[in-house]
Amino acid sequence: AAAIKRAKEKEGRIDILVNNAGVCRLGSFLDMSDDDRDFHIDINIKGVWNVTKAVLPEMIARKDGRIVMMSSVTGDMVADPGETAYALTKAAIVGLTKSLAVEYAQSGIRVNAICPGYVRTPMAESIARQSNPEDPESVLTEMAKAIPMRRLADPLEVGELAAFLASDESSYLTGTQNVIDGGSTLPETVSVGI
């Protein structure tokens, strides 16, 4: 609430909200502590929920607003071992996006989700360190090899998609899941092709 108050004081109003919260701690479902599970839920769901709830009334009053949710391909489209809590929370963001889009479309509010694959961010580097503390760079290299475009996304590419979803150019989009993953969700898991 304090951050929103400061933003309003500085800018006068909030027209665009980008919910870019995300944490991922690796751990198998049975080994994950309740504290680690709640850590994911508190940041990845409750943080998004609370900020959106604080900003939305002003957008409704103006009958104009754009909300961009940062989800993931993990959870709703694909899954990785050790990312159960992360997958749970990012799938929830897709549901929240669609629900808010339907509920507030007639109030002039557009709500869309971005579903990135692997992006070269501190979080991806943290996952790589958790996966292989001795050689995290090899994990990032293997991630890139598994992506049809053979690279991780640059954070600026995801930012450009967020800017598009917040712009007038996307004025007829709401409730969408916008995948930006270099094609990683496209291949069959077992290929019998050429």
PDB file of C-alpha atoms in Angstrom:
ATOM      1  CA  ALA A   1       0.000   0.000   0.000  1.00  0.00           C
ATOM      2  CA  ALA A   2       2.860   2.373   0.775  1.00  0.00           C
ATOM      3  CA  ALA A   3       4.471   1.823  -2.632  1.00  0.00           C
ATOM      4  CA  ILE A   4       1.166   2.502  -4.375  1.00  0.00           C
ATOM      5  CA  LYS A   5       0.677   5.670  -2.348  1.00  0.00           C
ATOM      6  CA  ARG A   6       4.183   6.861  -3.320  1.00  0.00           C
ATOM      7  CA  ALA A   7       3.521   6.086  -7.001  1.00  0.00           C
ATOM      8  CA  LYS A   8       0.273   8.065  -6.917  1.00  0.00           C
ATOM      9  CA  GLU A   9       1.979  10.992  -5.187  1.00  0.00           C
ATOM     10  CA  LYS A  10       4.756  11.020  -7.772  1.00  0.00           C
ATOM     11  CA  GLU A  11       2.739  10.341 -10.942  1.00  0.00           C
ATOM     12  CA  GLY A  12      -0.751  11.501  -9.967  1.00  0.00           C
ATOM     13  CA  ARG A  13      -2.463   8.248 -10.916  1.00  0.00           C
ATOM     14  CA  ILE A  14      -1.771   4.691 -11.989  1.00  0.00           C
ATOM     15  CA  ASP A  15      -2.888   3.826 -15.520  1.00  0.00           C
ATOM     16  CA  ILE A  16      -0.843   0.656 -15.980  1.00  0.00           C
ATOM     17  CA  LEU A  17       0.018  -2.061 -13.500  1.00  0.00           C
ATOM     18  CA  VAL A  18       2.623  -4.694 -14.322  1.00  0.00           C
ATOM     19  CA  ASN A  19       2.622  -7.436 -11.703  1.00  0.00           C
ATOM     20  CA  ASN A  20       6.137  -8.759 -12.126  1.00  0.00           C
ATOM     21  CA  ALA A  21       6.485 -10.743  -8.912  1.00  0.00           C
ATOM     22  CA  GLY A  22       8.190 -14.083  -9.076  1.00  0.00           C
ATOM     23  CA  VAL A  23      10.250 -16.391  -6.910  1.00  0.00           C
ATOM     24  CA  CYS A  24      11.228 -20.014  -7.394  1.00  0.00           C
ATOM     25  CA  ARG A  25      12.888 -22.266  -4.841  1.00  0.00           C
ATOM     26  CA  LEU A  26      13.509 -25.774  -6.065  1.00  0.00           C
ATOM     27  CA  GLY A  27      12.320 -28.692  -3.971  1.00  0.00           C
ATOM     28  CA  SER A  28      10.372 -31.867  -4.453  1.00  0.00           C
ATOM     29  CA  PHE A  29       6.731 -31.821  -3.417  1.00  0.00           C
ATOM     30  CA  LEU A  30       7.223 -34.173  -0.453  1.00  0.00           C
ATOM     31  CA  ASP A  31      10.402 -32.465   0.757  1.00  0.00           C
ATOM     32  CA  MET A  32       9.170 -28.883   0.462  1.00  0.00           C
ATOM     33  CA  SER A  33       8.479 -27.240   3.799  1.00  0.00           C
ATOM     34  CA  ASP A  34       5.281 -25.363   4.474  1.00  0.00           C
ATOM     35  CA  ASP A  35       7.423 -22.234   4.871  1.00  0.00           C
ATOM     36  CA  ASP A  36       8.858 -22.599   1.359  1.00  0.00           C
ATOM     37  CA  ARG A  37       5.400 -23.306  -0.076  1.00  0.00           C
ATOM     38  CA  ASP A  38       4.014 -20.237   1.688  1.00  0.00           C
ATOM     39  CA  PHE A  39       6.975 -18.147   0.486  1.00  0.00           C
ATOM     40  CA  HIS A  40       5.896 -18.865  -3.113  1.00  0.00           C
ATOM     41  CA  ILE A  41       2.224 -18.194  -2.363  1.00  0.00           C
ATOM     42  CA  ASP A  42       2.935 -14.989  -0.431  1.00  0.00           C
ATOM     43  CA  ILE A  43       4.985 -13.404  -3.207  1.00  0.00           C
ATOM     44  CA  ASN A  44       3.671 -14.968  -6.404  1.00  0.00           C
ATOM     45  CA  ILE A  45      -0.044 -14.881  -5.540  1.00  0.00           C
ATOM     46  CA  LYS A  46      -0.782 -12.717  -2.509  1.00  0.00           C
ATOM     47  CA  GLY A  47       1.549  -9.925  -3.612  1.00  0.00           C
ATOM     48  CA  VAL A  48      -0.113  -9.783  -7.031  1.00  0.00           C
ATOM     49  CA  TRP A  49      -3.587 -10.016  -5.476  1.00  0.00           C
ATOM     50  CA  ASN A  50      -2.946  -7.226  -2.960  1.00  0.00           C
ATOM     51  CA  VAL A  51      -1.346  -4.765  -5.378  1.00  0.00           C
ATOM     52  CA  THR A  52      -4.072  -5.356  -7.968  1.00  0.00           C
ATOM     53  CA  LYS A  53      -6.789  -4.893  -5.358  1.00  0.00           C
ATOM     54  CA  ALA A  54      -5.214  -1.604  -4.265  1.00  0.00           C
ATOM     55  CA  VAL A  55      -4.917  -0.191  -7.809  1.00  0.00           C
ATOM     56  CA  LEU A  56      -8.111  -1.485  -9.429  1.00  0.00           C
ATOM     57  CA  PRO A  57     -10.699   0.834  -7.765  1.00  0.00           C
ATOM     58  CA  GLU A  58      -9.070   3.941  -9.229  1.00  0.00           C
ATOM     59  CA  MET A  59      -8.941   2.326 -12.683  1.00  0.00           C
ATOM     60  CA  ILE A  60     -12.622   1.389 -12.409  1.00  0.00           C
ATOM     61  CA  ALA A  61     -13.536   4.944 -11.400  1.00  0.00           C
ATOM     62  CA  ARG A  62     -11.777   6.253 -14.540  1.00  0.00           C
ATOM     63  CA  LYS A  63     -13.139   3.380 -16.680  1.00  0.00           C
ATOM     64  CA  ASP A  64      -9.626   2.819 -17.989  1.00  0.00           C
ATOM     65  CA  GLY A  65      -6.694   0.674 -16.974  1.00  0.00           C
ATOM     66  CA  ARG A  66      -4.282  -1.979 -18.132  1.00  0.00           C
ATOM     67  CA  ILE A  67      -2.984  -4.776 -15.955  1.00  0.00           C
ATOM     68  CA  VAL A  68      -0.216  -7.094 -17.096  1.00  0.00           C
ATOM     69  CA  MET A  69       0.366 -10.241 -15.053  1.00  0.00           C
ATOM     70  CA  MET A  70       3.669 -12.084 -15.173  1.00  0.00           C
ATOM     71  CA  SER A  71       2.822 -15.774 -15.168  1.00  0.00           C
ATOM     72  CA  SER A  72       4.935 -18.521 -16.760  1.00  0.00           C
ATOM     73  CA  VAL A  73       4.718 -21.424 -19.144  1.00  0.00           C
ATOM     74  CA  THR A  74       5.457 -23.491 -16.032  1.00  0.00           C
ATOM     75  CA  GLY A  75       2.287 -24.459 -14.244  1.00  0.00           C
ATOM     76  CA  ASP A  76      -0.383 -24.034 -16.871  1.00  0.00           C
ATOM     77  CA  MET A  77       1.415 -25.466 -19.923  1.00  0.00           C
ATOM     78  CA  VAL A  78       4.467 -27.403 -18.774  1.00  0.00           C
ATOM     79  CA  ALA A  79       6.042 -28.628 -15.550  1.00  0.00           C
ATOM     80  CA  ASP A  80       9.528 -29.327 -14.232  1.00  0.00           C
ATOM     81  CA  PRO A  81      10.451 -31.614 -11.344  1.00  0.00           C
ATOM     82  CA  GLY A  82      11.168 -29.575  -8.230  1.00  0.00           C
ATOM     83  CA  GLU A  83       9.029 -26.602  -9.264  1.00  0.00           C
ATOM     84  CA  THR A  84       5.666 -27.677  -7.843  1.00  0.00           C
ATOM     85  CA  ALA A  85       5.148 -24.605  -5.652  1.00  0.00           C
ATOM     86  CA  TYR A  86       6.217 -22.262  -8.439  1.00  0.00           C
ATOM     87  CA  ALA A  87       3.950 -24.056 -10.933  1.00  0.00           C
ATOM     88  CA  LEU A  88       1.010 -23.841  -8.522  1.00  0.00           C
ATOM     89  CA  THR A  89       1.383 -20.098  -8.119  1.00  0.00           C
ATOM     90  CA  LYS A  90       1.980 -19.247 -11.759  1.00  0.00           C
ATOM     91  CA  ALA A  91      -1.020 -21.328 -12.878  1.00  0.00           C
ATOM     92  CA  ALA A  92      -3.059 -19.390 -10.316  1.00  0.00           C
ATOM     93  CA  ILE A  93      -1.995 -16.130 -11.974  1.00  0.00           C
ATOM     94  CA  VAL A  94      -3.465 -17.359 -15.279  1.00  0.00           C
ATOM     95  CA  GLY A  95      -6.776 -18.026 -13.524  1.00  0.00           C
ATOM     96  CA  LEU A  96      -6.673 -14.637 -11.815  1.00  0.00           C
ATOM     97  CA  THR A  97      -5.935 -12.932 -15.141  1.00  0.00           C
ATOM     98  CA  LYS A  98      -8.922 -14.511 -16.870  1.00  0.00           C
ATOM     99  CA  SER A  99     -11.258 -13.882 -13.934  1.00  0.00           C
ATOM    100  CA  LEU A 100     -10.319 -10.213 -13.626  1.00  0.00           C
ATOM    101  CA  ALA A 101     -10.530  -9.755 -17.406  1.00  0.00           C
ATOM    102  CA  VAL A 102     -14.117 -11.003 -17.448  1.00  0.00           C
ATOM    103  CA  GLU A 103     -15.145  -9.238 -14.261  1.00  0.00           C
ATOM    104  CA  TYR A 104     -13.829  -5.795 -15.225  1.00  0.00           C
ATOM    105  CA  ALA A 105     -13.980  -5.658 -19.051  1.00  0.00           C
ATOM    106  CA  GLN A 106     -17.126  -3.508 -18.951  1.00  0.00           C
ATOM    107  CA  SER A 107     -15.274  -1.125 -16.643  1.00  0.00           C
ATOM    108  CA  GLY A 108     -12.675  -0.463 -19.337  1.00  0.00           C
ATOM    109  CA  ILE A 109      -9.995  -2.580 -17.678  1.00  0.00           C
ATOM    110  CA  ARG A 110      -7.853  -4.945 -19.742  1.00  0.00           C
ATOM    111  CA  VAL A 111      -5.983  -7.738 -17.975  1.00  0.00           C
ATOM    112  CA  ASN A 112      -3.499  -9.966 -19.803  1.00  0.00           C
ATOM    113  CA  ALA A 113      -0.816 -12.436 -18.786  1.00  0.00           C
ATOM    114  CA  ILE A 114       2.684 -12.941 -20.071  1.00  0.00           C
ATOM    115  CA  CYS A 115       3.891 -16.543 -19.913  1.00  0.00           C
ATOM    116  CA  PRO A 116       7.654 -16.565 -20.357  1.00  0.00           C
ATOM    117  CA  GLY A 117       9.827 -19.596 -20.709  1.00  0.00           C
ATOM    118  CA  TYR A 118      13.396 -19.296 -19.501  1.00  0.00           C
ATOM    119  CA  VAL A 119      14.646 -15.715 -19.394  1.00  0.00           C
ATOM    120  CA  ARG A 120      18.239 -14.753 -18.550  1.00  0.00           C
ATOM    121  CA  THR A 121      17.402 -13.159 -15.188  1.00  0.00           C
ATOM    122  CA  PRO A 122      18.726 -13.450 -11.643  1.00  0.00           C
ATOM    123  CA  MET A 123      15.910 -15.955 -10.991  1.00  0.00           C
ATOM    124  CA  ALA A 124      17.078 -18.235 -13.832  1.00  0.00           C
ATOM    125  CA  GLU A 125      20.624 -17.932 -12.541  1.00  0.00           C
ATOM    126  CA  SER A 126      19.411 -18.819  -9.032  1.00  0.00           C
ATOM    127  CA  ILE A 127      17.618 -21.902 -10.380  1.00  0.00           C
ATOM    128  CA  ALA A 128      20.832 -22.883 -12.169  1.00  0.00           C
ATOM    129  CA  ARG A 129      22.843 -22.484  -8.938  1.00  0.00           C
ATOM    130  CA  GLN A 130      20.295 -24.541  -6.997  1.00  0.00           C
ATOM    131  CA  SER A 131      20.389 -27.213  -9.689  1.00  0.00           C
ATOM    132  CA  ASN A 132      24.193 -27.396 -10.023  1.00  0.00           C
ATOM    133  CA  PRO A 133      26.133 -25.266  -7.507  1.00  0.00           C
ATOM    134  CA  GLU A 134      29.490 -26.333  -9.012  1.00  0.00           C
ATOM    135  CA  ASP A 135      28.657 -25.294 -12.583  1.00  0.00           C
ATOM    136  CA  PRO A 136      25.472 -23.214 -12.865  1.00  0.00           C
ATOM    137  CA  GLU A 137      26.491 -21.888 -16.297  1.00  0.00           C
ATOM    138  CA  SER A 138      26.280 -25.423 -17.701  1.00  0.00           C
ATOM    139  CA  VAL A 139      22.651 -25.574 -16.549  1.00  0.00           C
ATOM    140  CA  LEU A 140      21.866 -22.354 -18.422  1.00  0.00           C
ATOM    141  CA  THR A 141      23.636 -23.733 -21.497  1.00  0.00           C
ATOM    142  CA  GLU A 142      21.575 -26.932 -21.349  1.00  0.00           C
ATOM    143  CA  MET A 143      18.382 -24.894 -20.895  1.00  0.00           C
ATOM    144  CA  ALA A 144      19.218 -22.960 -24.055  1.00  0.00           C
ATOM    145  CA  LYS A 145      19.954 -26.155 -26.013  1.00  0.00           C
ATOM    146  CA  ALA A 146      16.483 -27.487 -25.164  1.00  0.00           C
ATOM    147  CA  ILE A 147      14.745 -24.411 -26.600  1.00  0.00           C
ATOM    148  CA  PRO A 148      14.035 -24.498 -30.357  1.00  0.00           C
ATOM    149  CA  MET A 149      15.526 -21.000 -30.752  1.00  0.00           C
ATOM    150  CA  ARG A 150      18.601 -22.249 -28.810  1.00  0.00           C
ATOM    151  CA  ARG A 151      18.755 -19.350 -26.370  1.00  0.00           C
ATOM    152  CA  LEU A 152      17.134 -17.913 -23.292  1.00  0.00           C
ATOM    153  CA  ALA A 153      15.003 -14.804 -23.683  1.00  0.00           C
ATOM    154  CA  ASP A 154      16.493 -11.425 -22.973  1.00  0.00           C
ATOM    155  CA  PRO A 155      14.545  -9.572 -20.252  1.00  0.00           C
ATOM    156  CA  LEU A 156      14.043  -6.666 -22.673  1.00  0.00           C
ATOM    157  CA  GLU A 157      12.086  -8.953 -25.009  1.00  0.00           C
ATOM    158  CA  VAL A 158       9.635  -9.690 -22.206  1.00  0.00           C
ATOM    159  CA  GLY A 159       9.527  -5.986 -21.369  1.00  0.00           C
ATOM    160  CA  GLU A 160       8.608  -5.141 -24.961  1.00  0.00           C
ATOM    161  CA  LEU A 161       5.704  -7.592 -24.768  1.00  0.00           C
ATOM    162  CA  ALA A 162       4.563  -5.978 -21.506  1.00  0.00           C
ATOM    163  CA  ALA A 163       4.765  -2.545 -23.141  1.00  0.00           C
ATOM    164  CA  PHE A 164       2.645  -3.791 -26.053  1.00  0.00           C
ATOM    165  CA  LEU A 165       0.011  -5.242 -23.710  1.00  0.00           C
ATOM    166  CA  ALA A 166      -0.091  -1.946 -21.816  1.00  0.00           C
ATOM    167  CA  SER A 167      -0.426   0.092 -25.015  1.00  0.00           C
ATOM    168  CA  ASP A 168      -3.356   1.133 -27.170  1.00  0.00           C
ATOM    169  CA  GLU A 169      -2.091  -1.224 -29.897  1.00  0.00           C
ATOM    170  CA  SER A 170      -3.490  -4.111 -27.840  1.00  0.00           C
ATOM    171  CA  SER A 171      -6.810  -2.402 -27.132  1.00  0.00           C
ATOM    172  CA  TYR A 172      -8.913  -5.457 -28.058  1.00  0.00           C
ATOM    173  CA  LEU A 173      -6.898  -7.969 -26.031  1.00  0.00           C
ATOM    174  CA  THR A 174      -8.024  -9.034 -22.595  1.00  0.00           C
ATOM    175  CA  GLY A 175      -7.769 -12.285 -20.679  1.00  0.00           C
ATOM    176  CA  THR A 176      -5.002 -13.584 -22.928  1.00  0.00           C
ATOM    177  CA  GLN A 177      -1.982 -15.746 -22.177  1.00  0.00           C
ATOM    178  CA  ASN A 178       0.930 -14.453 -24.226  1.00  0.00           C
ATOM    179  CA  VAL A 179       3.638 -17.087 -24.495  1.00  0.00           C
ATOM    180  CA  ILE A 180       7.193 -15.865 -25.038  1.00  0.00           C
ATOM    181  CA  ASP A 181       9.388 -18.936 -24.792  1.00  0.00           C
ATOM    182  CA  GLY A 182      11.441 -19.331 -27.962  1.00  0.00           C
ATOM    183  CA  GLY A 183       9.189 -22.210 -28.938  1.00  0.00           C
ATOM    184  CA  SER A 184       9.960 -24.362 -25.907  1.00  0.00           C
ATOM    185  CA  THR A 185       6.327 -25.397 -25.398  1.00  0.00           C
ATOM    186  CA  LEU A 186       5.966 -26.520 -29.032  1.00  0.00           C
ATOM    187  CA  PRO A 187       7.929 -29.781 -29.450  1.00  0.00           C
ATOM    188  CA  GLU A 188       6.503 -33.181 -28.662  1.00  0.00           C
ATOM    189  CA  THR A 189       8.271 -34.752 -25.687  1.00  0.00           C
ATOM    190  CA  VAL A 190       9.045 -37.803 -27.819  1.00  0.00           C
ATOM    191  CA  SER A 191       9.640 -37.054 -31.472  1.00  0.00           C
ATOM    192  CA  VAL A 192       9.240 -39.639 -34.202  1.00  0.00           C
ATOM    193  CA  GLY A 193       9.731 -37.048 -36.927  1.00  0.00           C
ATOM    194  CA  ILE A 194      12.851 -36.335 -38.937  1.00  0.00           C
TER     195      ILE A 194
END
